[in-house]
PDB file of N, CA and C in Angstrom:
ATOM      1  N   MET A  26     -22.370   4.948 -18.344  1.00  0.00           N
ATOM      2  CA  MET A  26     -22.100   3.555 -18.626  1.00  0.00           C
ATOM      3  C   MET A  26     -22.544   2.731 -17.412  1.00  0.00           C
ATOM      4  N   SER A  27     -23.318   1.704 -17.651  1.00  0.00           N
ATOM      5  CA  SER A  27     -23.788   0.843 -16.568  1.00  0.00           C
ATOM      6  C   SER A  27     -22.663  -0.102 -16.138  1.00  0.00           C
ATOM      7  N   GLN A  28     -22.867  -0.756 -15.017  1.00  0.00           N
ATOM      8  CA  GLN A  28     -21.860  -1.695 -14.527  1.00  0.00           C
ATOM      9  C   GLN A  28     -21.664  -2.841 -15.512  1.00  0.00           C
ATOM     10  N   ILE A  29     -22.754  -3.325 -16.080  1.00  0.00           N
ATOM     11  CA  ILE A  29     -22.657  -4.432 -17.035  1.00  0.00           C
ATOM     12  C   ILE A  29     -21.876  -4.008 -18.275  1.00  0.00           C
ATOM     13  N   GLU A  30     -22.146  -2.799 -18.771  1.00  0.00           N
ATOM     14  CA  GLU A  30     -21.408  -2.286 -19.929  1.00  0.00           C
ATOM     15  C   GLU A  30     -19.927  -2.131 -19.601  1.00  0.00           C
ATOM     16  N   PHE A  31     -19.660  -1.647 -18.411  1.00  0.00           N
ATOM     17  CA  PHE A  31     -18.275  -1.474 -17.963  1.00  0.00           C
ATOM     18  C   PHE A  31     -17.560  -2.825 -17.902  1.00  0.00           C
ATOM     19  N   GLU A  32     -18.228  -3.816 -17.298  1.00  0.00           N
ATOM     20  CA  GLU A  32     -17.648  -5.153 -17.215  1.00  0.00           C
ATOM     21  C   GLU A  32     -17.397  -5.727 -18.607  1.00  0.00           C
ATOM     22  N   ASN A  33     -18.345  -5.573 -19.499  1.00  0.00           N
ATOM     23  CA  ASN A  33     -18.187  -6.088 -20.866  1.00  0.00           C
ATOM     24  C   ASN A  33     -17.015  -5.421 -21.572  1.00  0.00           C
ATOM     25  N   THR A  34     -16.836  -4.131 -21.347  1.00  0.00           N
ATOM     26  CA  THR A  34     -15.704  -3.418 -21.939  1.00  0.00           C
ATOM     27  C   THR A  34     -14.392  -3.969 -21.396  1.00  0.00           C
ATOM     28  N   LEU A  35     -14.346  -4.184 -20.077  1.00  0.00           N
ATOM     29  CA  LEU A  35     -13.128  -4.722 -19.472  1.00  0.00           C
ATOM     30  C   LEU A  35     -12.822  -6.131 -19.964  1.00  0.00           C
ATOM     31  N   LEU A  36     -13.851  -6.920 -20.162  1.00  0.00           N
ATOM     32  CA  LEU A  36     -13.655  -8.294 -20.623  1.00  0.00           C
ATOM     33  C   LEU A  36     -13.131  -8.365 -22.053  1.00  0.00           C
ATOM     34  N   GLN A  37     -13.203  -7.271 -22.764  1.00  0.00           N
ATOM     35  CA  GLN A  37     -12.683  -7.232 -24.133  1.00  0.00           C
ATOM     36  C   GLN A  37     -11.203  -6.867 -24.178  1.00  0.00           C
ATOM     37  N   LEU A  38     -10.647  -6.519 -23.027  1.00  0.00           N
ATOM     38  CA  LEU A  38      -9.219  -6.191 -22.971  1.00  0.00           C
ATOM     39  C   LEU A  38      -8.387  -7.440 -23.237  1.00  0.00           C
ATOM     40  N   PRO A  39      -7.150  -7.249 -23.693  1.00  0.00           N
ATOM     41  CA  PRO A  39      -6.262  -8.404 -23.904  1.00  0.00           C
ATOM     42  C   PRO A  39      -6.031  -9.172 -22.591  1.00  0.00           C
ATOM     43  N   LEU A  40      -5.721 -10.444 -22.727  1.00  0.00           N
ATOM     44  CA  LEU A  40      -5.548 -11.326 -21.579  1.00  0.00           C
ATOM     45  C   LEU A  40      -4.564 -10.770 -20.554  1.00  0.00           C
ATOM     46  N   LYS A  41      -3.399 -10.333 -20.996  1.00  0.00           N
ATOM     47  CA  LYS A  41      -2.381  -9.824 -20.052  1.00  0.00           C
ATOM     48  C   LYS A  41      -2.883  -8.589 -19.309  1.00  0.00           C
ATOM     49  N   THR A  42      -3.594  -7.744 -19.985  1.00  0.00           N
ATOM     50  CA  THR A  42      -4.139  -6.535 -19.359  1.00  0.00           C
ATOM     51  C   THR A  42      -5.194  -6.901 -18.321  1.00  0.00           C
ATOM     52  N   ARG A  43      -6.071  -7.848 -18.680  1.00  0.00           N
ATOM     53  CA  ARG A  43      -7.090  -8.309 -17.720  1.00  0.00           C
ATOM     54  C   ARG A  43      -6.449  -8.966 -16.512  1.00  0.00           C
ATOM     55  N   ALA A  44      -5.400  -9.759 -16.746  1.00  0.00           N
ATOM     56  CA  ALA A  44      -4.713 -10.436 -15.643  1.00  0.00           C
ATOM     57  C   ALA A  44      -4.072  -9.416 -14.701  1.00  0.00           C
ATOM     58  N   ALA A  45      -3.440  -8.400 -15.260  1.00  0.00           N
ATOM     59  CA  ALA A  45      -2.816  -7.365 -14.437  1.00  0.00           C
ATOM     60  C   ALA A  45      -3.878  -6.602 -13.640  1.00  0.00           C
ATOM     61  N   LEU A  46      -4.972  -6.296 -14.298  1.00  0.00           N
ATOM     62  CA  LEU A  46      -6.067  -5.603 -13.625  1.00  0.00           C
ATOM     63  C   LEU A  46      -6.653  -6.467 -12.507  1.00  0.00           C
ATOM     64  N   ALA A  47      -6.847  -7.748 -12.793  1.00  0.00           N
ATOM     65  CA  ALA A  47      -7.387  -8.673 -11.787  1.00  0.00           C
ATOM     66  C   ALA A  47      -6.455  -8.746 -10.578  1.00  0.00           C
ATOM     67  N   GLN A  48      -5.169  -8.789 -10.837  1.00  0.00           N
ATOM     68  CA  GLN A  48      -4.198  -8.847  -9.736  1.00  0.00           C
ATOM     69  C   GLN A  48      -4.270  -7.578  -8.882  1.00  0.00           C
ATOM     70  N   LYS A  49      -4.365  -6.429  -9.517  1.00  0.00           N
ATOM     71  CA  LYS A  49      -4.488  -5.172  -8.769  1.00  0.00           C
ATOM     72  C   LYS A  49      -5.764  -5.140  -7.943  1.00  0.00           C
ATOM     73  N   LEU A  50      -6.861  -5.585  -8.545  1.00  0.00           N
ATOM     74  CA  LEU A  50      -8.139  -5.590  -7.831  1.00  0.00           C
ATOM     75  C   LEU A  50      -8.092  -6.537  -6.631  1.00  0.00           C
ATOM     76  N   LEU A  51      -7.533  -7.719  -6.818  1.00  0.00           N
ATOM     77  CA  LEU A  51      -7.442  -8.674  -5.717  1.00  0.00           C
ATOM     78  C   LEU A  51      -6.533  -8.170  -4.607  1.00  0.00           C
ATOM     79  N   SER A  52      -5.423  -7.572  -4.959  1.00  0.00           N
ATOM     80  CA  SER A  52      -4.518  -7.065  -3.917  1.00  0.00           C
ATOM     81  C   SER A  52      -5.138  -5.885  -3.182  1.00  0.00           C
ATOM     82  N   SER A  53      -6.029  -5.151  -3.849  1.00  0.00           N
ATOM     83  CA  SER A  53      -6.685  -4.030  -3.166  1.00  0.00           C
ATOM     84  C   SER A  53      -7.630  -4.521  -2.072  1.00  0.00           C
ATOM     85  N   LEU A  54      -8.068  -5.779  -2.180  1.00  0.00           N
ATOM     86  CA  LEU A  54      -8.943  -6.349  -1.154  1.00  0.00           C
ATOM     87  C   LEU A  54      -8.158  -6.731   0.094  1.00  0.00           C
ATOM     88  N   ASP A  55      -6.870  -6.999  -0.062  1.00  0.00           N
ATOM     89  CA  ASP A  55      -6.026  -7.412   1.060  1.00  0.00           C
ATOM     90  C   ASP A  55      -5.625  -6.243   1.954  1.00  0.00           C
ATOM     91  N   GLU A  56      -5.489  -5.083   1.385  1.00  0.00           N
ATOM     92  CA  GLU A  56      -4.994  -3.931   2.123  1.00  0.00           C
ATOM     93  C   GLU A  56      -6.015  -2.804   2.080  1.00  0.00           C
ATOM     94  N   PRO A  57      -6.568  -2.450   3.251  1.00  0.00           N
ATOM     95  CA  PRO A  57      -7.518  -1.339   3.258  1.00  0.00           C
ATOM     96  C   PRO A  57      -6.815  -0.021   2.934  1.00  0.00           C
ATOM     97  N   SER A  58      -7.554   0.885   2.340  1.00  0.00           N
ATOM     98  CA  SER A  58      -7.005   2.205   2.029  1.00  0.00           C
ATOM     99  C   SER A  58      -6.827   3.008   3.317  1.00  0.00           C
ATOM    100  N   GLN A  59      -6.125   4.101   3.230  1.00  0.00           N
ATOM    101  CA  GLN A  59      -5.919   4.956   4.404  1.00  0.00           C
ATOM    102  C   GLN A  59      -7.259   5.441   4.959  1.00  0.00           C
ATOM    103  N   ALA A  60      -8.170   5.801   4.069  1.00  0.00           N
ATOM    104  CA  ALA A  60      -9.499   6.255   4.519  1.00  0.00           C
ATOM    105  C   ALA A  60     -10.244   5.131   5.235  1.00  0.00           C
ATOM    106  N   GLU A  61     -10.148   3.904   4.695  1.00  0.00           N
ATOM    107  CA  GLU A  61     -10.803   2.767   5.345  1.00  0.00           C
ATOM    108  C   GLU A  61     -10.181   2.478   6.711  1.00  0.00           C
ATOM    109  N   LEU A  62      -8.855   2.579   6.798  1.00  0.00           N
ATOM    110  CA  LEU A  62      -8.176   2.375   8.085  1.00  0.00           C
ATOM    111  C   LEU A  62      -8.615   3.400   9.120  1.00  0.00           C
ATOM    112  N   GLU A  63      -8.774   4.643   8.688  1.00  0.00           N
ATOM    113  CA  GLU A  63      -9.217   5.685   9.619  1.00  0.00           C
ATOM    114  C   GLU A  63     -10.607   5.395  10.158  1.00  0.00           C
ATOM    115  N   VAL A  64     -11.496   4.906   9.292  1.00  0.00           N
ATOM    116  CA  VAL A  64     -12.852   4.548   9.731  1.00  0.00           C
ATOM    117  C   VAL A  64     -12.801   3.373  10.708  1.00  0.00           C
ATOM    118  N   ILE A  65     -11.987   2.365  10.387  1.00  0.00           N
ATOM    119  CA  ILE A  65     -11.856   1.189  11.250  1.00  0.00           C
ATOM    120  C   ILE A  65     -11.320   1.585  12.618  1.00  0.00           C
ATOM    121  N   TRP A  66     -10.258   2.400  12.647  1.00  0.00           N
ATOM    122  CA  TRP A  66      -9.663   2.803  13.929  1.00  0.00           C
ATOM    123  C   TRP A  66     -10.588   3.732  14.712  1.00  0.00           C
ATOM    124  N   ALA A  67     -11.325   4.582  14.040  1.00  0.00           N
ATOM    125  CA  ALA A  67     -12.278   5.459  14.740  1.00  0.00           C
ATOM    126  C   ALA A  67     -13.367   4.621  15.403  1.00  0.00           C
ATOM    127  N   ALA A  68     -13.854   3.609  14.706  1.00  0.00           N
ATOM    128  CA  ALA A  68     -14.870   2.723  15.285  1.00  0.00           C
ATOM    129  C   ALA A  68     -14.306   1.961  16.474  1.00  0.00           C
ATOM    130  N   GLU A  69     -13.062   1.504  16.352  1.00  0.00           N
ATOM    131  CA  GLU A  69     -12.426   0.781  17.468  1.00  0.00           C
ATOM    132  C   GLU A  69     -12.222   1.707  18.660  1.00  0.00           C
ATOM    133  N   ALA A  70     -11.811   2.939  18.407  1.00  0.00           N
ATOM    134  CA  ALA A  70     -11.640   3.904  19.498  1.00  0.00           C
ATOM    135  C   ALA A  70     -12.972   4.160  20.195  1.00  0.00           C
ATOM    136  N   ASP A  71     -14.028   4.331  19.418  1.00  0.00           N
ATOM    137  CA  ASP A  71     -15.365   4.533  19.999  1.00  0.00           C
ATOM    138  C   ASP A  71     -15.779   3.332  20.838  1.00  0.00           C
ATOM    139  N   ARG A  72     -15.520   2.118  20.314  1.00  0.00           N
ATOM    140  CA  ARG A  72     -15.866   0.904  21.048  1.00  0.00           C
ATOM    141  C   ARG A  72     -15.122   0.841  22.382  1.00  0.00           C
ATOM    142  N   ARG A  73     -13.848   1.194  22.365  1.00  0.00           N
ATOM    143  CA  ARG A  73     -13.044   1.159  23.593  1.00  0.00           C
ATOM    144  C   ARG A  73     -13.487   2.221  24.591  1.00  0.00           C
ATOM    145  N   ILE A  74     -13.848   3.391  24.105  1.00  0.00           N
ATOM    146  CA  ILE A  74     -14.333   4.458  24.998  1.00  0.00           C
ATOM    147  C   ILE A  74     -15.603   4.007  25.701  1.00  0.00           C
ATOM    148  N   VAL A  75     -16.539   3.462  24.947  1.00  0.00           N
ATOM    149  CA  VAL A  75     -17.799   2.989  25.530  1.00  0.00           C
ATOM    150  C   VAL A  75     -17.522   1.874  26.539  1.00  0.00           C
ATOM    151  N   ALA A  76     -16.654   0.947  26.192  1.00  0.00           N
ATOM    152  CA  ALA A  76     -16.323  -0.153  27.100  1.00  0.00           C
ATOM    153  C   ALA A  76     -15.688   0.380  28.380  1.00  0.00           C
ATOM    154  N   ALA A  77     -14.804   1.361  28.266  1.00  0.00           N
ATOM    155  CA  ALA A  77     -14.157   1.936  29.454  1.00  0.00           C
ATOM    156  C   ALA A  77     -15.178   2.681  30.310  1.00  0.00           C
ATOM    157  N   GLU A  78     -16.045   3.447  29.675  1.00  0.00           N
ATOM    158  CA  GLU A  78     -17.064   4.192  30.423  1.00  0.00           C
ATOM    159  C   GLU A  78     -18.041   3.267  31.149  1.00  0.00           C
ATOM    160  N   ASN A  79     -18.275   2.089  30.577  1.00  0.00           N
ATOM    161  CA  ASN A  79     -19.200   1.129  31.180  1.00  0.00           C
ATOM    162  C   ASN A  79     -18.490   0.101  32.065  1.00  0.00           C
ATOM    163  N   ASN A  80     -17.210   0.356  32.354  1.00  0.00           N
ATOM    164  CA  ASN A  80     -16.395  -0.552  33.170  1.00  0.00           C
ATOM    165  C   ASN A  80     -16.424  -1.983  32.636  1.00  0.00           C
ATOM    166  N   GLU A  81     -16.373  -2.120  31.323  1.00  0.00           N
ATOM    167  CA  GLU A  81     -16.402  -3.431  30.690  1.00  0.00           C
ATOM    168  C   GLU A  81     -15.011  -3.914  30.294  1.00  0.00           C
ATOM    169  N   MET A  82     -14.000  -3.157  30.658  1.00  0.00           N
ATOM    170  CA  MET A  82     -12.643  -3.563  30.333  1.00  0.00           C
ATOM    171  C   MET A  82     -11.737  -3.336  31.528  1.00  0.00           C
ATOM    172  N   LYS A  83     -10.731  -4.175  31.633  1.00  0.00           N
ATOM    173  CA  LYS A  83      -9.782  -4.051  32.735  1.00  0.00           C
ATOM    174  C   LYS A  83      -8.876  -2.867  32.464  1.00  0.00           C
ATOM    175  N   ARG A  84      -8.622  -2.101  33.505  1.00  0.00           N
ATOM    176  CA  ARG A  84      -7.716  -0.960  33.388  1.00  0.00           C
ATOM    177  C   ARG A  84      -6.433  -1.283  34.141  1.00  0.00           C
ATOM    178  N   TYR A  85      -5.328  -0.842  33.586  1.00  0.00           N
ATOM    179  CA  TYR A  85      -4.030  -1.098  34.189  1.00  0.00           C
ATOM    180  C   TYR A  85      -3.327   0.226  34.450  1.00  0.00           C
ATOM    181  N   SER A  86      -2.597   0.257  35.532  1.00  0.00           N
ATOM    182  CA  SER A  86      -1.765   1.433  35.802  1.00  0.00           C
ATOM    183  C   SER A  86      -0.572   1.401  34.846  1.00  0.00           C
ATOM    184  N   ARG A  87       0.126   2.500  34.780  1.00  0.00           N
ATOM    185  CA  ARG A  87       1.314   2.576  33.922  1.00  0.00           C
ATOM    186  C   ARG A  87       2.326   1.514  34.336  1.00  0.00           C
ATOM    187  N   THR A  88       2.530   1.358  35.638  1.00  0.00           N
ATOM    188  CA  THR A  88       3.490   0.381  36.151  1.00  0.00           C
ATOM    189  C   THR A  88       3.072  -1.037  35.767  1.00  0.00           C
ATOM    190  N   GLU A  89       1.782  -1.348  35.939  1.00  0.00           N
ATOM    191  CA  GLU A  89       1.288  -2.679  35.572  1.00  0.00           C
ATOM    192  C   GLU A  89       1.451  -2.926  34.069  1.00  0.00           C
ATOM    193  N   MET A  90       1.169  -1.924  33.282  1.00  0.00           N
ATOM    194  CA  MET A  90       1.270  -2.073  31.827  1.00  0.00           C
ATOM    195  C   MET A  90       2.716  -2.313  31.407  1.00  0.00           C
ATOM    196  N   LEU A  91       3.639  -1.557  31.969  1.00  0.00           N
ATOM    197  CA  LEU A  91       5.054  -1.746  31.629  1.00  0.00           C
ATOM    198  C   LEU A  91       5.510  -3.149  32.025  1.00  0.00           C
ATOM    199  N   GLU A  92       5.071  -3.639  33.152  1.00  0.00           N
ATOM    200  CA  GLU A  92       5.406  -4.979  33.594  1.00  0.00           C
ATOM    201  C   GLU A  92       4.850  -6.040  32.631  1.00  0.00           C
ATOM    202  N   ARG A  93       3.620  -5.833  32.191  1.00  0.00           N
ATOM    203  CA  ARG A  93       3.001  -6.766  31.241  1.00  0.00           C
ATOM    204  C   ARG A  93       3.756  -6.770  29.916  1.00  0.00           C
ATOM    205  N   VAL A  94       4.185  -5.600  29.464  1.00  0.00           N
ATOM    206  CA  VAL A  94       4.950  -5.518  28.208  1.00  0.00           C
ATOM    207  C   VAL A  94       6.292  -6.224  28.365  1.00  0.00           C
ATOM    208  N   LYS A  95       6.973  -5.986  29.475  1.00  0.00           N
ATOM    209  CA  LYS A  95       8.263  -6.642  29.718  1.00  0.00           C
ATOM    210  C   LYS A  95       8.098  -8.158  29.716  1.00  0.00           C
ATOM    211  N   ASN A  96       7.055  -8.633  30.362  1.00  0.00           N
ATOM    212  CA  ASN A  96       6.807 -10.085  30.427  1.00  0.00           C
ATOM    213  C   ASN A  96       6.499 -10.653  29.033  1.00  0.00           C
ATOM    214  N   ALA A  97       5.748  -9.910  28.275  1.00  0.00           N
ATOM    215  CA  ALA A  97       5.384 -10.372  26.934  1.00  0.00           C
ATOM    216  C   ALA A  97       6.599 -10.433  26.007  1.00  0.00           C
ATOM    217  N   LEU A  98       7.553  -9.532  26.209  1.00  0.00           N
ATOM    218  CA  LEU A  98       8.728  -9.476  25.355  1.00  0.00           C
ATOM    219  C   LEU A  98       9.800 -10.475  25.773  1.00  0.00           C
ATOM    220  N   SER A  99       9.704 -11.004  26.979  1.00  0.00           N
ATOM    221  CA  SER A  99      10.750 -11.944  27.429  1.00  0.00           C
ATOM    222  C   SER A  99      10.370 -13.382  27.217  1.00  0.00           C
TER     223      SER A  99
END
């Protein structure tokens, strides 16, 4: 079945069914799946590793980081 045939079949569904389906499809765009999140976080981890290796990011000691967190929370 082609995409156009599939769409035409879906458009023949009753209004309430189409509305429910549309709502599910739209909400799926708001929240990435677990697999998508893993890809996003892996890319971010790679970006941070490269930035750290190239000295493109500030590094903080454990003590400095804890102080920054305390300040941010107060």
